[in-house]
C-alpha positions as a printed Julia matrix, in Angstrom:
441×3 Matrix{Float64}:
  -4.84  -217.07  -46.48
  -1.04  -217.59  -45.27
  -0.05  -215.6   -42.32
   2.63  -213.13  -42.7
   5.51  -214.41  -40.32
   6.04  -210.88  -39.2
   3.01  -211.29  -37.3
   4.71  -213.44  -34.87
   6.35  -210.58  -33.53
   3.28  -209.2   -31.94
   2.45  -212.83  -30.83
   5.51  -213.21  -28.94
   5.82  -209.73  -27.53
   2.08  -210.22  -26.04
   3.24  -213.39  -24.63
   5.99  -211.48  -22.62
   8.88  -212.45  -24.69
  11.24  -209.6   -25.74
  11.77  -210.45  -29.36
  11.49  -207.73  -32.24
  13.32  -207.25  -35.61
  15.79  -204.5   -36.83
  14.91  -203.13  -40.29
  17.88  -202.28  -42.65
  16.63  -198.95  -44.13
  19.41  -198.73  -46.96
  19.82  -199.41  -50.69
  23.57  -199.64  -50.1
  25.24  -202.87  -51.23
  27.86  -203.31  -48.61
  25.23  -202.89  -45.84
  22.67  -205.34  -47.31
  25.54  -207.85  -47.77
  26.78  -207.55  -44.09
  23.05  -208.15  -43.11
  22.82  -211.27  -45.03
  26.16  -212.42  -43.72
  25.43  -211.67  -40.32
  21.88  -213.28  -40.61
  23.81  -216.5   -41.79
  26.01  -216.82  -38.75
  23.12  -215.91  -36.45
  20.77  -218.04  -37.88
  18.05  -215.22  -38.07
  15.72  -213.32  -40.63
  16.69  -210.29  -42.26
  14.23  -207.15  -42.85
  15.25  -204.76  -45.47
  13.31  -201.68  -46.24
  13.18  -198.96  -49.0
  11.84  -195.62  -48.43
   9.5   -194.12  -50.86
  12.0   -191.68  -51.93
  14.63  -194.35  -52.52
  12.47  -196.52  -54.84
   9.22  -195.49  -56.57
   7.36  -196.13  -59.99
  10.08  -193.43  -61.46
  12.87  -195.05  -59.97
  13.36  -192.47  -56.88
  16.79  -191.36  -56.18
  18.21  -194.91  -56.53
  17.05  -195.16  -60.18
  15.37  -198.5   -58.92
  11.7   -199.37  -59.2
  10.38  -201.6   -56.11
  10.73  -204.59  -58.43
  14.29  -203.43  -59.23
  15.11  -203.14  -55.61
  13.84  -206.62  -55.04
  15.98  -207.99  -57.44
  18.88  -206.19  -56.39
  18.5   -207.51  -52.8
  17.64  -210.99  -53.76
  20.65  -211.07  -55.97
  22.93  -210.17  -53.06
  21.27  -212.72  -50.92
  21.67  -215.63  -53.66
  25.25  -214.54  -53.89
  25.82  -215.34  -50.17
  23.57  -218.39  -49.7
  21.02  -216.8   -47.7
  17.52  -218.28  -47.68
  15.08  -215.94  -49.49
  12.4   -217.42  -47.17
  14.1   -215.63  -44.58
  13.98  -212.26  -46.13
  11.28  -209.56  -45.59
  10.93  -206.71  -47.87
   9.27  -203.48  -46.64
   8.21  -200.19  -48.05
   8.79  -197.2   -45.74
   6.77  -193.9   -45.63
   4.44  -195.17  -48.54
   2.1   -192.08  -49.37
   2.33  -188.56  -51.01
   5.7   -187.85  -49.38
   7.34  -187.09  -52.88
   4.28  -185.97  -54.65
   3.36  -183.4   -51.63
   3.87  -180.55  -54.1
   0.79  -181.71  -55.97
  -2.96  -181.21  -55.04
  -4.58  -183.97  -53.55
  -6.17  -185.72  -56.25
  -2.99  -185.82  -58.32
  -0.83  -186.68  -54.95
  -3.23  -189.75  -53.99
  -3.48  -191.0   -57.71
   0.37  -191.14  -57.48
   0.43  -192.67  -53.84
  -1.74  -195.27  -55.35
   0.47  -196.18  -57.92
   3.37  -196.28  -55.49
   1.5   -198.67  -53.51
   0.71  -200.66  -56.34
   4.17  -201.23  -57.39
   5.25  -202.24  -53.8
   2.74  -204.84  -53.07
   2.97  -206.04  -56.9
   6.58  -206.77  -56.42
   5.99  -208.71  -53.34
   6.94  -206.34  -50.5
   4.97  -207.8   -47.53
   5.64  -205.12  -44.84
   3.88  -201.8   -45.76
   4.37  -198.38  -43.71
   1.44  -196.29  -44.83
   2.32  -192.59  -44.22
  -0.2   -189.8   -44.92
   0.73  -187.58  -42.37
   2.22  -184.86  -44.53
   0.24  -182.06  -46.18
  -0.25  -181.8   -50.04
  -0.38  -178.71  -51.79
  -4.21  -178.24  -51.61
  -4.25  -178.49  -47.66
  -4.64  -175.34  -45.72
  -1.22  -174.4   -44.53
  -2.11  -173.01  -41.25
  -4.17  -175.77  -40.1
  -3.06  -179.05  -38.84
  -4.21  -182.27  -40.82
  -6.82  -183.8   -38.68
  -6.51  -187.59  -37.52
  -9.53  -188.34  -39.82
  -8.14  -186.99  -43.04
  -4.72  -188.76  -42.31
  -6.48  -192.06  -41.6
  -8.94  -191.65  -44.38
  -6.07  -191.22  -46.88
  -4.19  -193.9   -45.17
  -7.31  -196.38  -45.31
  -7.68  -195.62  -49.05
  -3.93  -196.69  -49.95
  -4.44  -199.78  -47.58
  -7.68  -200.73  -50.11
  -5.25  -200.07  -52.98
  -2.79  -202.45  -51.34
  -5.33  -205.09  -50.71
  -6.69  -204.9   -54.39
  -3.26  -205.3   -55.74
  -2.38  -208.37  -53.12
  -5.41  -210.18  -54.77
  -3.97  -209.62  -58.26
  -0.66  -210.86  -57.0
  -2.31  -213.75  -55.37
  -3.96  -214.88  -58.63
  -0.5   -215.04  -60.19
   1.28  -216.53  -57.24
  -0.92  -218.48  -55.0
   2.03  -218.69  -52.56
   2.07  -214.9   -52.08
   2.07  -213.79  -48.46
  -0.39  -211.17  -47.44
   1.04  -207.71  -46.48
   1.25  -206.44  -42.93
   0.68  -202.79  -42.45
   2.23  -200.0   -40.05
   0.49  -196.91  -39.57
   1.34  -193.45  -38.06
   4.39  -191.15  -38.52
   5.54  -189.62  -35.37
   9.07  -189.02  -36.83
  11.12  -186.68  -39.03
  11.26  -187.11  -42.77
  12.88  -189.89  -44.33
  16.73  -189.3   -44.26
  16.74  -187.21  -40.77
  15.56  -183.92  -39.35
  16.18  -180.67  -40.89
  18.6   -178.39  -39.38
  21.29  -178.93  -36.56
  19.4   -177.2   -33.9
  18.31  -179.55  -30.88
  14.58  -178.67  -30.17
  14.11  -181.5   -27.61
  12.43  -184.77  -28.74
   8.93  -184.89  -27.54
   7.75  -188.58  -26.46
   4.39  -189.22  -28.2
   1.42  -188.56  -26.02
  -0.79  -191.4   -25.03
  -3.96  -189.72  -26.05
  -2.35  -189.01  -29.82
  -1.26  -192.69  -30.33
  -4.64  -193.86  -29.14
  -6.47  -191.27  -31.33
  -4.38  -192.42  -34.3
  -5.37  -196.02  -33.86
  -9.22  -195.16  -33.42
  -8.98  -193.1   -36.58
  -7.23  -195.47  -38.66
  -9.71  -198.47  -37.31
 -12.78  -196.39  -38.29
 -11.31  -195.37  -41.52
 -10.42  -198.86  -42.53
 -13.93  -200.07  -41.99
 -15.24  -197.05  -43.77
 -13.45  -198.42  -46.82
 -14.95  -201.7   -46.64
 -11.87  -203.66  -45.37
 -12.61  -206.31  -43.28
 -11.47  -207.24  -39.96
  -8.65  -209.61  -41.31
  -7.07  -206.51  -42.85
  -7.16  -204.6   -39.9
  -5.6   -207.46  -37.93
  -2.8   -207.33  -40.23
  -1.98  -203.65  -39.01
   0.87  -204.89  -36.61
   2.59  -201.68  -35.91
   2.15  -198.07  -34.95
   5.14  -195.43  -35.33
   5.53  -193.4   -32.3
   8.39  -191.16  -30.96
   9.8   -193.05  -28.08
  12.08  -190.06  -27.49
  14.92  -190.96  -29.65
  16.81  -189.01  -32.53
  20.14  -188.59  -33.64
  22.24  -185.44  -34.07
  25.28  -184.42  -35.91
  27.52  -185.31  -33.13
  25.51  -187.41  -30.69
  21.94  -188.67  -30.31
  18.99  -188.31  -27.77
  18.93  -191.55  -25.84
  16.03  -193.63  -25.02
  14.75  -192.81  -21.42
  12.39  -195.36  -20.43
  11.04  -193.37  -17.54
  10.02  -190.45  -19.56
   8.22  -192.81  -22.05
   6.74  -195.18  -19.46
   3.19  -194.03  -20.06
   3.55  -194.52  -23.84
   4.77  -197.97  -23.31
   2.23  -198.8   -20.97
  -0.42  -197.96  -23.47
   0.62  -200.6   -26.02
  -0.77  -203.22  -23.68
  -4.23  -202.28  -24.31
  -3.67  -203.47  -28.04
  -3.36  -207.16  -28.41
  -2.73  -207.01  -32.09
  -0.03  -204.19  -32.29
   3.26  -203.39  -31.44
   5.28  -200.04  -31.79
   7.81  -199.14  -34.61
  10.71  -197.04  -33.62
  12.15  -194.91  -36.28
  15.43  -193.08  -35.84
  17.07  -195.63  -33.48
  20.25  -195.2   -34.81
  23.29  -194.63  -32.49
  21.33  -195.88  -29.53
  23.48  -198.2   -27.23
  22.61  -201.86  -27.47
  21.34  -201.78  -24.03
  18.76  -198.86  -25.1
  17.82  -200.89  -27.87
  17.22  -203.97  -25.72
  14.95  -201.75  -23.41
  13.01  -200.51  -26.4
  12.09  -203.93  -27.42
  11.41  -204.89  -23.84
   9.11  -202.03  -23.69
   7.04  -202.48  -26.65
   8.72  -201.44  -29.82
   8.99  -204.51  -32.1
  10.56  -202.98  -35.06
  13.8   -201.07  -34.73
  14.52  -199.07  -38.09
  18.12  -198.08  -38.74
  19.48  -196.36  -41.73
  22.4   -193.98  -41.47
  23.79  -195.7   -38.52
  24.75  -198.62  -41.01
  26.26  -196.4   -43.6
  28.06  -194.47  -41.38
  29.73  -197.5   -40.32
  30.43  -198.18  -44.0
  32.17  -194.95  -44.41
  34.05  -195.25  -41.33
  35.62  -198.41  -42.63
  36.15  -196.5   -46.02
  38.12  -193.65  -44.25
  39.95  -195.97  -42.25
  41.05  -198.07  -45.28
  42.15  -194.85  -46.94
  44.54  -193.94  -43.94
  46.09  -197.31  -44.41
  46.36  -196.74  -48.18
  47.89  -193.3   -47.61
  50.6   -194.94  -45.4
  51.38  -197.64  -47.97
  51.82  -195.57  -50.97
  53.59  -192.78  -49.25
  56.55  -191.76  -51.52
  55.72  -194.3   -54.45
  54.17  -193.56  -57.75
  50.98  -195.59  -56.85
  47.84  -193.51  -57.89
  46.04  -192.73  -54.59
  42.41  -193.15  -54.62
  41.73  -189.73  -52.74
  38.43  -191.31  -51.64
  37.47  -188.63  -48.9
  38.26  -185.78  -51.32
  36.29  -187.13  -54.04
  33.26  -187.65  -51.58
  33.4   -184.23  -50.6
  33.91  -182.78  -53.95
  30.82  -184.47  -55.09
  28.87  -183.25  -52.03
  30.05  -179.51  -52.8
  29.2   -180.16  -56.55
  25.52  -180.96  -55.76
  24.34  -179.97  -52.42
  20.68  -180.68  -52.39
  20.76  -183.78  -50.09
  22.78  -182.1   -47.33
  22.51  -178.21  -47.56
  19.27  -177.76  -45.41
  20.48  -180.29  -42.93
  23.57  -178.63  -42.04
  24.04  -175.22  -40.31
  26.9   -173.62  -39.04
  30.37  -171.93  -40.06
  31.87  -173.14  -43.19
  34.34  -175.19  -41.03
  31.69  -176.56  -38.93
  29.63  -177.52  -41.97
  32.82  -179.16  -43.72
  33.22  -181.2   -40.58
  29.48  -182.25  -40.86
  29.6   -183.32  -44.45
  32.23  -186.04  -43.53
  31.34  -186.9   -39.8
  27.83  -186.06  -39.28
  25.62  -188.92  -37.54
  22.95  -187.81  -39.93
  25.31  -189.33  -42.89
  24.08  -187.1   -45.7
  27.29  -188.45  -47.49
  25.5   -191.9   -48.09
  23.6   -190.28  -50.78
  26.59  -189.53  -52.85
  28.25  -193.07  -52.51
  26.52  -194.24  -55.74
  27.87  -191.49  -57.95
  30.34  -192.67  -60.73
  33.14  -190.4   -59.45
  32.83  -192.04  -55.68
  32.42  -195.53  -56.87
  35.5   -195.12  -59.06
  37.47  -193.64  -56.2
  36.4   -196.84  -53.95
  37.24  -199.41  -56.8
  40.79  -197.58  -56.8
  40.94  -197.95  -53.04
  40.21  -201.68  -53.07
  42.67  -202.32  -55.85
  45.27  -200.52  -54.32
  44.97  -202.3   -50.95
  44.4   -205.75  -52.72
  47.64  -205.25  -54.92
  49.69  -204.2   -51.73
  48.08  -206.18  -49.16
  47.17  -204.62  -45.42
  49.84  -205.05  -43.05
  48.77  -206.1   -39.56
  50.28  -203.28  -37.95
  48.32  -200.85  -39.95
  45.11  -202.63  -39.46
  45.64  -202.67  -35.94
  46.35  -198.79  -35.99
  43.03  -197.92  -38.05
  40.8   -200.93  -37.53
  41.66  -202.43  -34.22
  38.24  -204.54  -33.98
  38.66  -206.1   -37.02
  42.33  -206.61  -36.57
  41.72  -208.9   -33.56
  39.28  -210.79  -35.56
  41.83  -211.3   -38.34
  44.39  -212.51  -35.69
  41.73  -214.97  -34.27
  41.05  -216.32  -37.7
  37.34  -215.21  -37.93
  37.76  -212.46  -40.44
  39.6   -212.47  -43.86
  42.05  -209.58  -44.33
  40.44  -208.51  -47.49
  39.15  -204.7   -47.48
  35.55  -205.58  -48.45
  35.52  -208.14  -45.6
  36.82  -205.56  -43.44
  34.16  -202.9   -44.4
  31.25  -205.23  -44.18
  32.46  -206.56  -40.75
  32.47  -202.82  -39.52
  28.82  -202.51  -40.51
  28.22  -205.89  -38.77
  29.62  -204.37  -35.43
  26.72  -201.99  -35.63
  24.15  -204.81  -36.61
  25.28  -206.75  -33.65
  24.02  -203.94  -31.59
  20.59  -204.39  -32.88
  20.53  -208.18  -32.66
  21.41  -207.64  -29.0
  18.27  -205.78  -28.67
  15.89  -208.04  -30.7
  16.86  -211.61  -30.19
  15.22  -211.95  -33.67
  16.73  -215.3   -34.19
  13.81  -216.45  -32.16
  11.19  -215.15  -34.84
  11.44  -217.97  -37.57
């Protein structure tokens, strides 16, 4: 059986080398293309993950199944000449997340089908998350490690059975690696604006999770080889974004947890919600044992910043003319007001405070509205106007000074899409500084 190259993260970490990988948790085309462009220039690999609510057997909120998402990603890679062998696809929070309103039997049956779709499509990094209660679980009792691990091990068995079927069709298929645990908010960010204080995972809880899952894997009849393909455990190292800031990593507060990973030769930590950490903090996380850094809203936030900056340029260029404005920001907010299900429970405050958060919150709930027809039409109008009129250097300097310098120095084309993707690359570079992932392959 071929080895999954992601296992090298563990090998290098255990050799004392500070190498990890950042994970692009986004279905946004600009973000994915930016990741491939930066991967080309950096000579590194790219890991892209879809969450259970983004893509599932029914299409998720993107309308894509896992197979559709893979096709979407590979088309972008091929268009940019990025080597498919340097792409890793992952499934995030796979389990009863979107089926939790059902009783256990039905929720787990749907979760099995979800896992099958991801593994059958060739996703090779599988985060199994069974930490959430389903409808038949008692409301006032915490789910035990044994129940969580038992459900998770069952899904791992389904994944292994699906992989064997895939291997029969494709002898070159790489075996999946697994990530367990879920010491994080739900995908998409924490609910509410209040800061309740981020608690670092207790060493005892981390060790109990590992022990429970290892036992459950054995009870499901999964052999040692499968358990050794569990490469990561999700923990809370003490990081989380807020509406207008973030809780930064404090290695002193996390030192006991980070020391504990040294007792597990086949495991690294996976860190969720690492968005908006500085490059120094990202590097510290990798140095301390977090081999996988997940980032989602931080990348689409950068994309949205670029779009708003370009609209400011557009406004100046068309002022006093009969050119039709894109009204990009206005259309985006109108779409959010028309359907508030993706932001209502996340933003609290006065009407004016919530208005500001809809546009500028670090949780970036507006990313869910980018694919709507009205917003896409506004974006197309914005790009068309700027390409027709051209972007003067003085306005580029005013609204996108980093990209202005790159354009002046000949590293970047003065094109609106290139400018958007380069703004995203600014954020990606923070992660590459932390991960040294060009040493993985």
